Short mmCIF file of C-alpha atoms in Angstrom, two decimals:
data_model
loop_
_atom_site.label_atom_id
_atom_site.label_comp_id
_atom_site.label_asym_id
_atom_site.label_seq_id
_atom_site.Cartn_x
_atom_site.Cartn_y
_atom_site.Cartn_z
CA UNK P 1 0.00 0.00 0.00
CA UNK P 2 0.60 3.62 -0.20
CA UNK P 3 3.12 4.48 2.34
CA UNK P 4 4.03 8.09 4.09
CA UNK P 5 6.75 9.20 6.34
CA UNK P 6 7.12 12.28 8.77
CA UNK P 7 10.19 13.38 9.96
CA UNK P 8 10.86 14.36 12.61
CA UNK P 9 8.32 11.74 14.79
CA UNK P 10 9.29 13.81 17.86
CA UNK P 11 10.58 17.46 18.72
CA UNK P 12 11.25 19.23 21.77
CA UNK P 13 11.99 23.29 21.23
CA UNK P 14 12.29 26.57 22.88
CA UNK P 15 9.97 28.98 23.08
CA UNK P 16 10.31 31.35 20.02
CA UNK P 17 12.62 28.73 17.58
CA UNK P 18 11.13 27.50 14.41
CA UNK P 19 10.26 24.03 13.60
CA UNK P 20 10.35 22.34 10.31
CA UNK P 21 8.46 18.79 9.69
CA UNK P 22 8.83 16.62 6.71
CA UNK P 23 5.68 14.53 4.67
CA UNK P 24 7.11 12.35 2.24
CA UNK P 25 5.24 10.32 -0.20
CA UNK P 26 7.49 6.89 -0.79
CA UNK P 27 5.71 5.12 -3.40
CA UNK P 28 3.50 7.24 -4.85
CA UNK P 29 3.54 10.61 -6.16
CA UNK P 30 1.18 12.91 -4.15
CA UNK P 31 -1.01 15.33 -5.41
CA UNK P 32 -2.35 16.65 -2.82
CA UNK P 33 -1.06 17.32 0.64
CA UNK P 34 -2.58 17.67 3.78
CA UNK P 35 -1.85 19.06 7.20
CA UNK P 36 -3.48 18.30 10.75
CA UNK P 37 -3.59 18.74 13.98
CA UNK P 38 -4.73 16.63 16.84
CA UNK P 39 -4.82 17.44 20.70
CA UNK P 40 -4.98 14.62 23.38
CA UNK P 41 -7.96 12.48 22.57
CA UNK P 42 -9.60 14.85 19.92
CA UNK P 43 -9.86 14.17 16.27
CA UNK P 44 -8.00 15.59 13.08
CA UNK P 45 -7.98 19.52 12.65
CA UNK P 46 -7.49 20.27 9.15
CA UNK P 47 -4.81 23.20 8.78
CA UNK P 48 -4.28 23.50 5.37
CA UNK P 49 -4.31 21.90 1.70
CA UNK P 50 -1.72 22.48 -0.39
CA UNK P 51 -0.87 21.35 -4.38
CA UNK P 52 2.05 20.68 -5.63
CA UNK P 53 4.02 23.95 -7.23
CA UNK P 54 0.80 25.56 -5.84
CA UNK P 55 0.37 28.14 -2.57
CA UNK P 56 -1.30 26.55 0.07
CA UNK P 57 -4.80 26.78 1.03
CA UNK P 58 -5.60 26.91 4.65
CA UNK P 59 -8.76 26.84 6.90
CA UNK P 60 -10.27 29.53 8.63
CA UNK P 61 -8.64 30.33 11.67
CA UNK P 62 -5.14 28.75 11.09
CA UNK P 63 -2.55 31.25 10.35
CA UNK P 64 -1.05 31.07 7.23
CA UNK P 65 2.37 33.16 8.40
CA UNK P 66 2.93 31.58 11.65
CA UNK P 67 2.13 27.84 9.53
CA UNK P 68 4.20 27.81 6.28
CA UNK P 69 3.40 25.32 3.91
CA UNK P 70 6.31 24.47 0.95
CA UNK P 71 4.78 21.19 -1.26
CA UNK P 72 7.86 21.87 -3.68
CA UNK P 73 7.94 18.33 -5.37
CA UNK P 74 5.68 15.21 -5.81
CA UNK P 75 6.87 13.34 -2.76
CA UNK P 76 7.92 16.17 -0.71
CA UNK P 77 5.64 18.34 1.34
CA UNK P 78 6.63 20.79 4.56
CA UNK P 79 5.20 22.56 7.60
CA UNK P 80 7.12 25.35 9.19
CA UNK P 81 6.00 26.42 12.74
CA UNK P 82 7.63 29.65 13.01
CA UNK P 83 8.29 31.18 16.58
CA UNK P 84 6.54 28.56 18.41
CA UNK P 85 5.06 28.37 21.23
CA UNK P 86 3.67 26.29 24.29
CA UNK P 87 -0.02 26.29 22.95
CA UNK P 88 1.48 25.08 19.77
CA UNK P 89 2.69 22.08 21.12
CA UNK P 90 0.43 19.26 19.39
CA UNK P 91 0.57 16.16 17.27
CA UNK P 92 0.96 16.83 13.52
CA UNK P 93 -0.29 14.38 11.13
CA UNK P 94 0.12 15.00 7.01
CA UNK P 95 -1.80 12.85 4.71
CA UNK P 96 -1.49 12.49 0.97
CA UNK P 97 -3.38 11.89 -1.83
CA UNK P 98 -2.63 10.31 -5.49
CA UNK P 99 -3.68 12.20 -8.87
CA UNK P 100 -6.39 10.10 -10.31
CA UNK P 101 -7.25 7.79 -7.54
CA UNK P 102 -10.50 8.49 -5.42
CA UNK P 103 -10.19 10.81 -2.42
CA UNK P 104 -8.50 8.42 -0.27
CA UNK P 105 -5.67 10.31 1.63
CA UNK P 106 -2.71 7.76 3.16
CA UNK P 107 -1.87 9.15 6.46
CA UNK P 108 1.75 9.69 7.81
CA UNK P 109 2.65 8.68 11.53
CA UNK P 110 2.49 12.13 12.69
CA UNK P 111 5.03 14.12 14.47
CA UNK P 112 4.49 15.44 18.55
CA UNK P 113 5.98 18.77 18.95
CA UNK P 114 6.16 19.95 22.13
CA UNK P 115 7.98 23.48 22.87
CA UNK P 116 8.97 24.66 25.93
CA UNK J 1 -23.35 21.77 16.08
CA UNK J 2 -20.88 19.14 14.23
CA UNK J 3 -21.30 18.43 11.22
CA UNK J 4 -19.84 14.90 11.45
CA UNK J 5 -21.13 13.75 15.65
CA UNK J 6 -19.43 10.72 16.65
CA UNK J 7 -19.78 9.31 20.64
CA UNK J 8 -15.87 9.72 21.99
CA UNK J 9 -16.61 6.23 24.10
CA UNK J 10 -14.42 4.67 25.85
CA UNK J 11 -15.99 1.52 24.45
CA UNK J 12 -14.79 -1.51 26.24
CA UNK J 13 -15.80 -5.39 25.30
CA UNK J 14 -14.16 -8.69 26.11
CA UNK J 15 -12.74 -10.16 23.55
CA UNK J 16 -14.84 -11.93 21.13
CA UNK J 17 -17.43 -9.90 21.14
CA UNK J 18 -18.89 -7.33 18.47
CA UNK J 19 -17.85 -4.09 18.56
CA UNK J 20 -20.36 -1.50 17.14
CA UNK J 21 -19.78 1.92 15.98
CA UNK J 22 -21.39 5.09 14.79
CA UNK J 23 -21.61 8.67 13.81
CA UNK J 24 -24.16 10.76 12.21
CA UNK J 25 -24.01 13.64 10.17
CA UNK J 26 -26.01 16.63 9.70
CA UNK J 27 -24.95 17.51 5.60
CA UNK J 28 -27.04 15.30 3.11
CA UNK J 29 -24.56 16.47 0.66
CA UNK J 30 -21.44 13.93 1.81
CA UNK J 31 -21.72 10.55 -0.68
CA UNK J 32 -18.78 9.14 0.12
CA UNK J 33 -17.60 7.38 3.67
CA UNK J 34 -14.57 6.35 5.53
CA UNK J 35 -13.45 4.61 8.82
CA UNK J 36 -9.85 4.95 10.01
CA UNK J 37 -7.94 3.59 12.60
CA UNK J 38 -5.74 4.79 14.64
CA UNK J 39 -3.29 3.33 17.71
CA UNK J 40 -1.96 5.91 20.19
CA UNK J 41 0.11 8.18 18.46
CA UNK J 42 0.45 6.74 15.30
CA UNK J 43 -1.27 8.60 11.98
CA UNK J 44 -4.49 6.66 10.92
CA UNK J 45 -5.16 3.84 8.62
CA UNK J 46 -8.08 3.17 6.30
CA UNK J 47 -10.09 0.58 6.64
CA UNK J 48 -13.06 0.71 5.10
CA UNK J 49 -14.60 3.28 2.29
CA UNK J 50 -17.97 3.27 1.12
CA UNK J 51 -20.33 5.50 -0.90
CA UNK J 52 -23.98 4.16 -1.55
CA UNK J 53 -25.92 2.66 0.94
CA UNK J 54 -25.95 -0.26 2.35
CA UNK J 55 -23.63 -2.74 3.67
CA UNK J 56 -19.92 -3.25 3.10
CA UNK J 57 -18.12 -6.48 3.73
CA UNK J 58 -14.11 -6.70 4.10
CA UNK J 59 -13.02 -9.98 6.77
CA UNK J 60 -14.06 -8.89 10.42
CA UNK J 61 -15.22 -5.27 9.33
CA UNK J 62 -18.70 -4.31 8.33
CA UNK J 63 -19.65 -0.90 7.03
CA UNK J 64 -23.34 0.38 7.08
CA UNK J 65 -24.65 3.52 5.46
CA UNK J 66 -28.02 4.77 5.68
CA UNK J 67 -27.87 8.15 3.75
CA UNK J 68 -31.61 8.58 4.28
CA UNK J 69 -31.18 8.77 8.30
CA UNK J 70 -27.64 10.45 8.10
CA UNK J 71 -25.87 7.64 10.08
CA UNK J 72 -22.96 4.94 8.96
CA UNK J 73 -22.25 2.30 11.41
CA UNK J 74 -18.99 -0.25 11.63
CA UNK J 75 -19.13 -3.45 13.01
CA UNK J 76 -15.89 -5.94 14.06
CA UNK J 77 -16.94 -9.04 14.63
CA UNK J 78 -14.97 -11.48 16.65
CA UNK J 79 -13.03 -8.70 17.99
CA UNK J 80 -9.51 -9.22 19.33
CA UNK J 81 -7.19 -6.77 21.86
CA UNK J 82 -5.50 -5.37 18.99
CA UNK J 83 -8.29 -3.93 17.85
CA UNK J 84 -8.01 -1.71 20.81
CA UNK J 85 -7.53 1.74 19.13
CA UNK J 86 -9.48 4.81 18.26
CA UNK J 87 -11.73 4.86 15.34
CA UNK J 88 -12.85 7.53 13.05
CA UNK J 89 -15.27 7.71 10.59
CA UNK J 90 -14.96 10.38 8.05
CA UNK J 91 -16.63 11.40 4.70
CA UNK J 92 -16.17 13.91 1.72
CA UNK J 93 -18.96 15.32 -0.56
CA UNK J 94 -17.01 14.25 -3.78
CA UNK J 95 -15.18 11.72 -5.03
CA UNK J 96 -11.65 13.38 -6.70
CA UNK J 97 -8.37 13.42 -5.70
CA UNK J 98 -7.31 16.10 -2.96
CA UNK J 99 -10.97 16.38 -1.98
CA UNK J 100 -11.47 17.68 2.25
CA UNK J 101 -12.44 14.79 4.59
CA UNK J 102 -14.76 15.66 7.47
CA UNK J 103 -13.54 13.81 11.00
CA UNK J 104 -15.97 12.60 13.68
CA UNK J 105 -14.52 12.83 16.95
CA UNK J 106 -13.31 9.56 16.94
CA UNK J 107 -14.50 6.48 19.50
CA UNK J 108 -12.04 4.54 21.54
CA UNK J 109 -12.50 1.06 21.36
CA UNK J 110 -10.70 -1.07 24.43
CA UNK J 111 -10.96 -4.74 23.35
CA UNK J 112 -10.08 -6.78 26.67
CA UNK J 113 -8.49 -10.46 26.63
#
């Protein structure tokens, strides 16, 4: 099956630091990228959409210059948190999605960011 | 409201036993339905898609939709600890590549031995 990595699966950083997290599709070139967010025992928040070569398109509420978005290539997507902080700590999960199949997005193992 | 309602649970059941699930949703436009999987911080995993109504067979799993009523049900049958996890149902109003999926809360399911 359709397989998707995230890397880092863990980060720890200070208060005010900027994080970068990887999606990679591995088999499969990928569309369509997406980016979540999930607190403790809550489902998926949808942050954004983004295309490849394409800006990204993000949900009300999320914003877009503190959450950039690069999808630069077919297998390569990133989120940058930029000056984090504590209430940003969450679990980030990117899915992916393959031109011409049905809208079935392949979920990465997500990434748990926690800044102090 | 939610658009997509699911019960958060936890839902426990010895082992063996069926484990039933369900959300509803309030938007007669979604046609097409998911349920993922997901273990304790891990991302989640399809397991079933659907998009008319009616049942949905795949080995243990069941899928139900009953787009008059708003409501899609999974079933496990025989149900074993490592189904232990959190299950979420989602759905999308079309049927394309790159297409938004709607999340339910998400149940968690503790299958005991």
């Amino acid at each position: 099956g359709a397989v998707v990595s995230q890397h880092p699966s863990w980060v720890i950083c200070k208060s005010g630091t900027s994080v970068k997290i990887e999606c990679r599709s591995l088999d499969f070139q990928a569309t369509t990228m997406f980016w979540y967010r999930q607190f403790p025992k809550q489902s998926l928040m949808l942050m954004a959409t983004s295309n490849e070569g394409s800006k990204a398109t993000y949900e009300q509420g999320v914003e877009k210059d503190k959450f950039l978005i690069n999808h630069a290539s077919l297998t390569l997507s990133t989120l940058t948190v930029t000056s984090a902080h504590p209430e940003d700590s969450s679990f980030y999960i990117c899915s992916a999605s393959e031109a011409g199949s049905y809208n079935e997005q392949f979920f990465g193992p997500g990434t748990r960011l926690t800044v102090l | 409201q939610k658009e997509v309602e699911q019960d958060p649970g936890p839902l426990s059941v010895p082992e063996g036993a069926i484990v039933s699930l369900n959300c509803t949703y309030s938007n007669s436009a979604f046609q097409y339905f998911m349920w993922y999987r997901q273990y304790s911080r891990k991302g989640p995993e399809l397991l079933m898609y659907t998009y008319s109504s009616g049942n949905k067979e795949d080995g243990r799993f069941t899928a139900q939709v009953d787009k008059s009523s708003k409501y899609i049900s999974l079933f496990i049958r025989d149900s074993q600890p490592s189904d232990s996890a959190t299950y979420l149902c989602a759905m999308s109003l079309i049927k394309a590549a790159g297409n938004k999926l709607t999340f339910g809360g998400g149940t968690r399911v503790l299958v005991k031995p």
